[in-house]
CSV table of C-alpha atoms in Angstrom, one decimal:
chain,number,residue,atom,x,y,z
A,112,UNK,CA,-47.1,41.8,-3.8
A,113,UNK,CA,-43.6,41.1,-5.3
A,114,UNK,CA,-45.2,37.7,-6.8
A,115,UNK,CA,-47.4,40.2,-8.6
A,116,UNK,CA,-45.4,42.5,-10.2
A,117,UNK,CA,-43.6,40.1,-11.5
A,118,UNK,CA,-46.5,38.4,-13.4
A,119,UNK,CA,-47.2,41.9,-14.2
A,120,UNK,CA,-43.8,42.0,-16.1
A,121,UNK,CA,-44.0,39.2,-17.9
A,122,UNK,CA,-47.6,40.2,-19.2
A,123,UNK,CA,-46.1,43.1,-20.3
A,124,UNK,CA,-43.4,41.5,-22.1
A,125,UNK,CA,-45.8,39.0,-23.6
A,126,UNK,CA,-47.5,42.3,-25.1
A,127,UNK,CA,-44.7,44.0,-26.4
A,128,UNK,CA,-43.9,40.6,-27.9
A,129,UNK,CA,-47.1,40.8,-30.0
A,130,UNK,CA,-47.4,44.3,-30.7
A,131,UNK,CA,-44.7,43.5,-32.6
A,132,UNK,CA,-46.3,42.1,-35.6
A,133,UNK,CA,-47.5,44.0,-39.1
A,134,UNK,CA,-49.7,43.6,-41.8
A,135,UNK,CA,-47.4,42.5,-43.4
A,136,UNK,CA,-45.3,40.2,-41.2
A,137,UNK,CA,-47.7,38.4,-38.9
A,138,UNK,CA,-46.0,37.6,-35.8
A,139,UNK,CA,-47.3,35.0,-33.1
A,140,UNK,CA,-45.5,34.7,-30.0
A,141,UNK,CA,-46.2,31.4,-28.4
A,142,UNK,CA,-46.1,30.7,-24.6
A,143,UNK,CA,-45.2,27.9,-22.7
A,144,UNK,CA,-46.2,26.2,-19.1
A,145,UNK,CA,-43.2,24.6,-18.2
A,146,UNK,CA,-40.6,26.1,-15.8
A,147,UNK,CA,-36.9,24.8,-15.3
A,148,UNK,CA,-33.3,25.6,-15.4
A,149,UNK,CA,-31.5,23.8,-18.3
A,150,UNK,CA,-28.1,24.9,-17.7
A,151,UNK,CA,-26.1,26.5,-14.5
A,152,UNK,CA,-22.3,27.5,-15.0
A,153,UNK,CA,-19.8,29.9,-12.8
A,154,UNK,CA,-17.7,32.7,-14.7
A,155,UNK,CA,-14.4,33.6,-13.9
A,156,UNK,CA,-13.7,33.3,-10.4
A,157,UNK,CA,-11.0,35.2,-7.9
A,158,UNK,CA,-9.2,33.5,-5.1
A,159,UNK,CA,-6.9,35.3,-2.6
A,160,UNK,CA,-4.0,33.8,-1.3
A,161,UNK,CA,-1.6,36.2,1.3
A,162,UNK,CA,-3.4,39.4,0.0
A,163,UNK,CA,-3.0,38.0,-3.7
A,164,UNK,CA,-5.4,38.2,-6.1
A,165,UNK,CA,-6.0,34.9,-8.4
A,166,UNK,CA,-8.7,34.1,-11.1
A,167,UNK,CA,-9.6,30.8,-12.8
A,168,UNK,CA,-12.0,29.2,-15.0
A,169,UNK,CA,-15.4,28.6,-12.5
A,170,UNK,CA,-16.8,26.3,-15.9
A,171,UNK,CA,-14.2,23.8,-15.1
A,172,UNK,CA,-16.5,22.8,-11.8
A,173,UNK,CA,-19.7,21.4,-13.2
A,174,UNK,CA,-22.6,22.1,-11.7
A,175,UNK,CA,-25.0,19.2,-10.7
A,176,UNK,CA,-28.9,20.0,-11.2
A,177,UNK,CA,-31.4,17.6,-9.7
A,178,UNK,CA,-34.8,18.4,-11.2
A,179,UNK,CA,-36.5,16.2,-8.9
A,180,UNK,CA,-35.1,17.8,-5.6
A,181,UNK,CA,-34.3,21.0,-7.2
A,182,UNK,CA,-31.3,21.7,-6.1
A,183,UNK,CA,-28.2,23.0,-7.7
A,184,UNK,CA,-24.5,22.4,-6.8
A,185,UNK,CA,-21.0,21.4,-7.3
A,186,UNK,CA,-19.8,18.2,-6.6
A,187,UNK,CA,-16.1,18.9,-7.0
A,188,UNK,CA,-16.0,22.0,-4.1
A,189,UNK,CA,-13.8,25.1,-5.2
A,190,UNK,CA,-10.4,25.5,-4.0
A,191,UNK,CA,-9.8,26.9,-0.4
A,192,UNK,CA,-9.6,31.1,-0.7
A,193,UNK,CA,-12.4,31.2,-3.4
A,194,UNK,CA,-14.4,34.6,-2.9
A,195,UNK,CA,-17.4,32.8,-2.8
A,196,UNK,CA,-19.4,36.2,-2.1
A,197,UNK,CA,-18.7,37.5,-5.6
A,198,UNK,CA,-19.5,35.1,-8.4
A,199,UNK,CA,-20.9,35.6,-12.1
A,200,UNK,CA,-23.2,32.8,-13.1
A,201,UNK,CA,-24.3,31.8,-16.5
A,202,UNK,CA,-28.4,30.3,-16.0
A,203,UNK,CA,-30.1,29.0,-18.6
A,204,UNK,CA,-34.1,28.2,-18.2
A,205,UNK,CA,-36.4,26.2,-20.6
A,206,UNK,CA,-38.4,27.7,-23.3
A,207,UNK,CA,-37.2,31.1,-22.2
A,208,UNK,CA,-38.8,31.2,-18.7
A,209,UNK,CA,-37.7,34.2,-16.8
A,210,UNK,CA,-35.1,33.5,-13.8
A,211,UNK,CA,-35.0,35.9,-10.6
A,212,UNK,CA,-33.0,35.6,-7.6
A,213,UNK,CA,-34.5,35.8,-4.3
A,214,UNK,CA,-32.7,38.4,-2.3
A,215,UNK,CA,-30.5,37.9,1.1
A,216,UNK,CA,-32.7,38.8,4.4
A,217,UNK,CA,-35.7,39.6,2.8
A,218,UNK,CA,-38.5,37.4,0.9
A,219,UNK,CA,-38.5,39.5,-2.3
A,220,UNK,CA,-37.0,38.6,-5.6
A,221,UNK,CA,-34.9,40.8,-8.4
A,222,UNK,CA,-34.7,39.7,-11.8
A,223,UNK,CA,-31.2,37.1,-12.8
A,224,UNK,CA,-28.9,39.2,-14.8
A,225,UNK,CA,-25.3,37.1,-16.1
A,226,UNK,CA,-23.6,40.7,-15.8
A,227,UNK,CA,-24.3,40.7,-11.6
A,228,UNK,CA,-22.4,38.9,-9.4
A,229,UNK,CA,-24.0,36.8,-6.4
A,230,UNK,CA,-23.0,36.0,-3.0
A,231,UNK,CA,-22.8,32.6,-2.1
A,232,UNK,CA,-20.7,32.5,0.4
A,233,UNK,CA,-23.3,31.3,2.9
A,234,UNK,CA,-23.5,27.8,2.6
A,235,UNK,CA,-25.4,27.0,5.1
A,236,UNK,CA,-28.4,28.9,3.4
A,237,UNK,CA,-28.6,28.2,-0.3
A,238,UNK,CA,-29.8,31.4,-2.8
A,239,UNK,CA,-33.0,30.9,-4.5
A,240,UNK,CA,-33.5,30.6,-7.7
A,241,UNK,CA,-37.4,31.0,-9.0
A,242,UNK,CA,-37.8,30.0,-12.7
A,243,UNK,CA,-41.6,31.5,-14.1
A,244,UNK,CA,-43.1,30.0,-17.0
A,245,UNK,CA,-43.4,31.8,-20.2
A,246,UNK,CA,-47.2,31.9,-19.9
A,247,UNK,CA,-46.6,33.5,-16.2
A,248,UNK,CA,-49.3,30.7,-15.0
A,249,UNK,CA,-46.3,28.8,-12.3
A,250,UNK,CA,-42.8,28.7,-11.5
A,251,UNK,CA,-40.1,26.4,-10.0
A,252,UNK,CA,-37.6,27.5,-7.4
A,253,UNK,CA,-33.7,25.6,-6.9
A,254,UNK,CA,-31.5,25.9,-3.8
A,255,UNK,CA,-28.2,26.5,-5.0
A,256,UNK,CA,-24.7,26.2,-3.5
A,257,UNK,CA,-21.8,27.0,-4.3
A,258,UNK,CA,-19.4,24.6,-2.2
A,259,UNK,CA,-15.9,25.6,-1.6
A,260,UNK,CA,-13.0,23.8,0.2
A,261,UNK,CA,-12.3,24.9,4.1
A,262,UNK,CA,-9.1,23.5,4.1
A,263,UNK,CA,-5.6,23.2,2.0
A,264,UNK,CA,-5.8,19.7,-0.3
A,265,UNK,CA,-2.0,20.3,-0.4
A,266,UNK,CA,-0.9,20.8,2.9
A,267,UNK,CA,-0.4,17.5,4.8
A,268,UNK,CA,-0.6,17.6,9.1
A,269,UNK,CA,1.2,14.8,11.4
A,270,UNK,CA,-0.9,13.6,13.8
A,271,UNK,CA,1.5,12.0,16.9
A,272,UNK,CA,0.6,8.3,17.3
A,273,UNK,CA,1.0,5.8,20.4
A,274,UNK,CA,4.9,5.1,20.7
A,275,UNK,CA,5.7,1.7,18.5
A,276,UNK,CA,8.3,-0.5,17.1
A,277,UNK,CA,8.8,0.3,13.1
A,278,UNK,CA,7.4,-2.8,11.5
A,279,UNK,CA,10.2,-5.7,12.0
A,280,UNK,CA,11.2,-6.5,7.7
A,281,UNK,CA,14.0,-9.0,8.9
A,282,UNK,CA,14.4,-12.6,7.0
A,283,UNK,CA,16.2,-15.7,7.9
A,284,UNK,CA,18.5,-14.7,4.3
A,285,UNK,CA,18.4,-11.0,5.1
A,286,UNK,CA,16.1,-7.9,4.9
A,287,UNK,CA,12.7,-8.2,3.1
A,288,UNK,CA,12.6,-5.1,0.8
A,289,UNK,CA,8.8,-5.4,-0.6
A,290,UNK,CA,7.0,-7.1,-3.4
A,291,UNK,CA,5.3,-6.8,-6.8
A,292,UNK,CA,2.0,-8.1,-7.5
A,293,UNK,CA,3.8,-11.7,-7.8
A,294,UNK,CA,7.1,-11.3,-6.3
A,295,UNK,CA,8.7,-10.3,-3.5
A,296,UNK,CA,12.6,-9.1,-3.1
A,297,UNK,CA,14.8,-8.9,-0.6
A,298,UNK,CA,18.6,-8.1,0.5
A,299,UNK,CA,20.7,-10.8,1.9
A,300,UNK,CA,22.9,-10.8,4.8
A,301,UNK,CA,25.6,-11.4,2.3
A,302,UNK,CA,24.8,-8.2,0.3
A,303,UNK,CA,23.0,-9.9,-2.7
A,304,UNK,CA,19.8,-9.0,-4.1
A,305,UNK,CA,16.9,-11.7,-3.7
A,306,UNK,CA,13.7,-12.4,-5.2
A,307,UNK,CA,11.2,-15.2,-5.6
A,308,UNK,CA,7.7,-15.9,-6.4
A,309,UNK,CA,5.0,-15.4,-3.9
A,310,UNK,CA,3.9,-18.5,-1.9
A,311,UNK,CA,7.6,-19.9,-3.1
A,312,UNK,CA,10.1,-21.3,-0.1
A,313,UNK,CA,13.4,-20.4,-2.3
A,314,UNK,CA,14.9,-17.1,-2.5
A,315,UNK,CA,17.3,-16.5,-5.7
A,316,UNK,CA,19.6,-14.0,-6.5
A,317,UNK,CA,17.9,-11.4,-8.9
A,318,UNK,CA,20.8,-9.4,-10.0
A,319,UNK,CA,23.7,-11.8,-11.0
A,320,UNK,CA,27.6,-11.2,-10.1
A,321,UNK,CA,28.5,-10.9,-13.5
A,322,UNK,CA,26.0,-8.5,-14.5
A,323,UNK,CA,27.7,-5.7,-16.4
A,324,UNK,CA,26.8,-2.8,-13.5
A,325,UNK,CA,27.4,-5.2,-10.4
A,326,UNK,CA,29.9,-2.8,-9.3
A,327,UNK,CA,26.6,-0.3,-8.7
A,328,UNK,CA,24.6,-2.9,-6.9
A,329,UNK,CA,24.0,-1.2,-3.2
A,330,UNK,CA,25.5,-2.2,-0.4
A,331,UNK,CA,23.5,-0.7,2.6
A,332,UNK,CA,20.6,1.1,3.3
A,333,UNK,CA,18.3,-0.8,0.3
A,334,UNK,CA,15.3,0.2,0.0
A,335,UNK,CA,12.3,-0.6,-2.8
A,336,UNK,CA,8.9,0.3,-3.6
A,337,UNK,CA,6.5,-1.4,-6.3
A,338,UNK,CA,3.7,0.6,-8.3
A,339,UNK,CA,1.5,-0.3,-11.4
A,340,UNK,CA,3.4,1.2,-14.6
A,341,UNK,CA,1.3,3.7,-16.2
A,342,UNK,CA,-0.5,3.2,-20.0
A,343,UNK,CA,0.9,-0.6,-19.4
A,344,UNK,CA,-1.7,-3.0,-18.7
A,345,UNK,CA,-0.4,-6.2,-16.2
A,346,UNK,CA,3.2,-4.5,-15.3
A,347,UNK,CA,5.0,-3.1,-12.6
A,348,UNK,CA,7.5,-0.8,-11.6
A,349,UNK,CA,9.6,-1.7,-9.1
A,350,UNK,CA,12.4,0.6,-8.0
A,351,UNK,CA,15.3,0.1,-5.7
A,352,UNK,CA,18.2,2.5,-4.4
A,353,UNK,CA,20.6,2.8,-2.1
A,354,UNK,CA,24.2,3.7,-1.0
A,355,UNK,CA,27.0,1.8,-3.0
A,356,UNK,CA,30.4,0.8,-1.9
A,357,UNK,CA,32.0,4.1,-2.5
A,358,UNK,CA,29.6,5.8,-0.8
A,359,UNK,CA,27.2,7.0,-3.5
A,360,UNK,CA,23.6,6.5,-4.5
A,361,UNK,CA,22.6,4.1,-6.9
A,362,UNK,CA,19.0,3.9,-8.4
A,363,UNK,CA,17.5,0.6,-10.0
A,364,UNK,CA,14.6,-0.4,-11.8
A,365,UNK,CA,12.8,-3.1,-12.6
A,366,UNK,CA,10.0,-3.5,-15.1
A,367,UNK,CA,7.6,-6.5,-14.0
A,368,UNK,CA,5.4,-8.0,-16.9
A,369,UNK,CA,2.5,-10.0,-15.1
A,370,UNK,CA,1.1,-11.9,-17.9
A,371,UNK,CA,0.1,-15.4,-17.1
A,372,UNK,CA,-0.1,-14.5,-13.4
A,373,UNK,CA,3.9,-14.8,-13.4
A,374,UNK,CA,6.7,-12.3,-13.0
A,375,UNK,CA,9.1,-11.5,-15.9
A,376,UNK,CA,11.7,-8.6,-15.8
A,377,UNK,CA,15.4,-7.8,-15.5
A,378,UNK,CA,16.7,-5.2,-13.3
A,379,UNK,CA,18.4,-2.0,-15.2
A,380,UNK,CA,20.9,1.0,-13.2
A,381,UNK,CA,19.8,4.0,-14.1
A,382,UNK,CA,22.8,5.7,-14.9
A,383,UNK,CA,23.3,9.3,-14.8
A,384,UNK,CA,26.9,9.3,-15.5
A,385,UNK,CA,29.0,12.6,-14.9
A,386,UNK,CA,25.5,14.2,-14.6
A,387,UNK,CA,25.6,16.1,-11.0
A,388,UNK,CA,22.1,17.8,-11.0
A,389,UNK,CA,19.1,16.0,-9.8
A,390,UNK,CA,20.5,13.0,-8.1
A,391,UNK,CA,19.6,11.3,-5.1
A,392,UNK,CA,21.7,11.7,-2.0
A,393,UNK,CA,23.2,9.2,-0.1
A,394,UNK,CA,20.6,8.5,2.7
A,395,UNK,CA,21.0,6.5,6.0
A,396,UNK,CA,17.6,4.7,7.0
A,397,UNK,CA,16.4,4.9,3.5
A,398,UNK,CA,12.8,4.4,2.7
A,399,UNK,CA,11.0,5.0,-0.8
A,400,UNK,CA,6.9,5.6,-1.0
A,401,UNK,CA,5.1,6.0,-3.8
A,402,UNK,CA,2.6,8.8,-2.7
A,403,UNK,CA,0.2,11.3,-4.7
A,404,UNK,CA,1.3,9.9,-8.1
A,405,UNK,CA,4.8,10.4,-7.0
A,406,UNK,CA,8.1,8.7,-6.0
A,407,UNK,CA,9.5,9.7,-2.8
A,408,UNK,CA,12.5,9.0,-0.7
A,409,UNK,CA,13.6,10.2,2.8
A,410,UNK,CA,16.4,9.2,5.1
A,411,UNK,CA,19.2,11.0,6.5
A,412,UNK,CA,22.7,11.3,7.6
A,413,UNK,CA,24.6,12.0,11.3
A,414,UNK,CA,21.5,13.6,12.1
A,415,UNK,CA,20.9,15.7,9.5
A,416,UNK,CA,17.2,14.7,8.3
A,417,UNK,CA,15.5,17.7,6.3
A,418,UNK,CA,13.7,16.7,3.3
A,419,UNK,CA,11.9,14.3,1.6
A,420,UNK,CA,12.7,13.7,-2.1
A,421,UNK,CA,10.5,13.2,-4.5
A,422,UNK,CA,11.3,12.0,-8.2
A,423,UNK,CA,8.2,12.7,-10.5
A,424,UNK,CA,10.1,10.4,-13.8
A,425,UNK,CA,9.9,6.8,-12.1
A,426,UNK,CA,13.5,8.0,-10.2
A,427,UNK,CA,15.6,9.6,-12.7
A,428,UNK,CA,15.8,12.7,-11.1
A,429,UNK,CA,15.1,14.2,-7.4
A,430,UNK,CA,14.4,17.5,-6.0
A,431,UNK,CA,13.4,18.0,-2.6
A,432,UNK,CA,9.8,17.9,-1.8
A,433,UNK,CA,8.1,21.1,-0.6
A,434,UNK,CA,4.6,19.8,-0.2
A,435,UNK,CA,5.5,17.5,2.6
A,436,UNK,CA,7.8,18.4,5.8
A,437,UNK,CA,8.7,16.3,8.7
A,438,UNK,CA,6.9,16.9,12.4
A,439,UNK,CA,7.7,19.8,13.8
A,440,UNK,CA,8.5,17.9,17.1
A,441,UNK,CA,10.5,15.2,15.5
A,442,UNK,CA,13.5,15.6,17.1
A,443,UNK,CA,16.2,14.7,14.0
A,444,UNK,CA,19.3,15.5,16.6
A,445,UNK,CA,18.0,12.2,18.2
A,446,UNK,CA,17.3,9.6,15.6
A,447,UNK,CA,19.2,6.7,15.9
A,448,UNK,CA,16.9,5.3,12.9
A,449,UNK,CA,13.8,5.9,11.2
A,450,UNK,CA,11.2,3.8,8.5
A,451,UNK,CA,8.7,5.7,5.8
A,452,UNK,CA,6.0,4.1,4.8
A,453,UNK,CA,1.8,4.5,3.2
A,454,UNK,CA,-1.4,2.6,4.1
A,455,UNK,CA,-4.8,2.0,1.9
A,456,UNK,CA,-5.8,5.3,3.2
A,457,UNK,CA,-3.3,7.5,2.0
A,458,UNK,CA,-1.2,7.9,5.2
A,459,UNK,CA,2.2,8.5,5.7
A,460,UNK,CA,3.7,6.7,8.7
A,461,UNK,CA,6.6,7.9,9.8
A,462,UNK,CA,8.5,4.9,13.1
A,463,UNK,CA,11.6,6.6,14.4
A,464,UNK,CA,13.7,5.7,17.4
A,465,UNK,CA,15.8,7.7,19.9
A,466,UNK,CA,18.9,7.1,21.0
A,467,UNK,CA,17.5,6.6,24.5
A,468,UNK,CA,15.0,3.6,23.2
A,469,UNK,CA,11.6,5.7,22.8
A,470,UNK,CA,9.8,5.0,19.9
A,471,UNK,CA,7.7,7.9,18.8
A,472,UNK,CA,5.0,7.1,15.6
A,473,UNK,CA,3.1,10.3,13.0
A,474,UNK,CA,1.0,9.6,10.8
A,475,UNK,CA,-0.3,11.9,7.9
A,476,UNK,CA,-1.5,12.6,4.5
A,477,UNK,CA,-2.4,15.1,2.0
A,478,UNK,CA,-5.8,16.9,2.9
A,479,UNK,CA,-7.5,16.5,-0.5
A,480,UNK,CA,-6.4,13.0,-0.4
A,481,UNK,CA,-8.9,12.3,2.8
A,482,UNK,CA,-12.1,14.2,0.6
A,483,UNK,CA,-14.7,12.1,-0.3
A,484,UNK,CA,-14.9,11.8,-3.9
């Protein structure tokens, strides 16, 4: 019966159509068989956070149409908190074929208006969009979803591992640090900075003792990590800090050009001079990541380990990081040491050990970081 009075609508709009026309002004409305949607967008949407009300740009999630399956949805899901049950959409259908909405709990449809909103906040049962021909002869429906995130991307959860010894780094010279795409570097027993080229047997000294900022060269707690310098093809960045002589922290970089499969670069300090704000503290157990497009740094000091650091300008300047937190049942009063590091999956791993020789492992990441793409 529905079915009906829609065709009855659309006969009747074909006739206002061509009473329309004049003597003077001939008018022929022409009608067409085909039925599709061209284009499906989302309006401004609202997310709540705390009781908070939030609105951003729904156009900035495409949505996918397959005409073969047709089916309509976003690849990219909304964030978490979206009001999925309230949403303006923008439809567009070929040749002007008229779009109606089938309704929640029942099997009849009401006509597609962009001023409505729409719930879709049941994903498991997609709305239904019918699209009717011009001519009013057939139509096309689409399942659309709107999919929306069920978790935090930014909130990252430890997960308590099977007790483990941190991964043993000690070299007959010294203490392997880590390597570039062609080099590896290291910290000798004798307080000197080492490198040499993968597969080589010889380790070299890589900062010389009459370099002008030798004096800045750490002394303990060294630590290093290696990423691909950004806009610059074949080079890396490697960066090094660590606690001097008179107790401070010192930062060092490196910039690695690759070219011809070999390793070129000279290390620089990055001196801050009498600048106070933004620096790194002096960290026992010092470990640096490079996580989420990000530098980080953790460590600690007579049992005082509360933050990571993160340095967003290649480790110029740090602030404490407030997306990630240590395990809540990490107990810091305890640590006699402690290693930071990532895997291919976008882990952290965090190896303490007690005083009293247990060994306890986490591991975790960044939520969004574990979505499928």
């Amino acid at each position: 019966m529905r079915q009906k009075k829609i065709i009855c609508y659309l006969l009747a709009a074909v006739l206002a159509l061509t009473a329309c026309s004049t003597d003077d002004d001939d008018y022929t409305a022409t009608l067409y068989g085909d039925a599709a949607i061209t284009a499906f967008s989302l309006g401004t949407l609202n997310r709540y956070i705390d009781g908070e009300k939030s609105t951003y740009a729904g156009s900035a999630y495409a949505m996918q149409i397959d005409q073969l399956a047709h089916t309509i949805e976003n690849i990219d899901s909304l964030p978490i908190y979206t009001d999925a049950a309230h949403v303006i959409a923008h439809v567009s259908a070929r040749n002007n074929g008229v779009i109606v909405l089938k309704n929640k709990g029942d099997e009849d449809f009401t006509y597609y208006s962009s001023a409505d909103s729409i719930d879709f906040s049941d994903e498991e049962n997609p709305r239904i969009f019918r699209v009717w021909a011009s001519n009013g002869v057939g139509y096309t429906d689409y399942k659309v979803k709107i999919n929306v995130h069920k978790e935090d991307g930014d909130v990252l959860v430890w997960q308590p591992q099977a007790e483990a010894a941190k991964p043993d780094r000690t070299l007959p010279i010294g203490l392997f640090l880590g390597e570039s795409t062609y080099e590896e570097y290291a910290f000798s027993n004798d307080g000197k900075v080492m490198h040499k080229a993968k597969g080589a047997e010889t380790w070299e000294q890589d900062i010389a003792d009459d370099h002008e900022d030798i004096g800045s060269v750490p002394v303990s707690d060294v630590a290093l990590v290696d990423y691909p310098m950004a806009l610059a093809d074949s080079t890396d960045y490697v960066l090094m800090a660590g606690i001097t002589a008179d107790g401070t922290t010192a930062v060092w970089r490196k910039i690695v050009d690759n070219t011809g499969k070999t390793a070129k670069g000279n290390w620089t300090y990055l001196d801050r001079g009498d600048e106070t704000i933004g620096l790194l503290p002096a960290l026992a157990n010092l470990s640096l990541i490079r996580y989420d497009g990000v530098t980080m740094a953790f460590g600690g000091k007579e049992g005082d380990y509360t933050s990571f650091y993160e340095s967003r300008d290649n480790g110029i300047t740090w602030q404490a990081s407030s997306r990630i937190s240590l395990p809540e049942d990490l107990d810091t009063e305890q640590l006699a040491s402690m290693f930071v590091t990532t895997d291919d999956d976008n882990y952290v791993w965090i190896y303490a050990e007690y005083e009293d020789g247990t060994k306890p492992v986490w591991k975790g990441r960044l939520n969004r970081l574990g979505w499928k793409e």
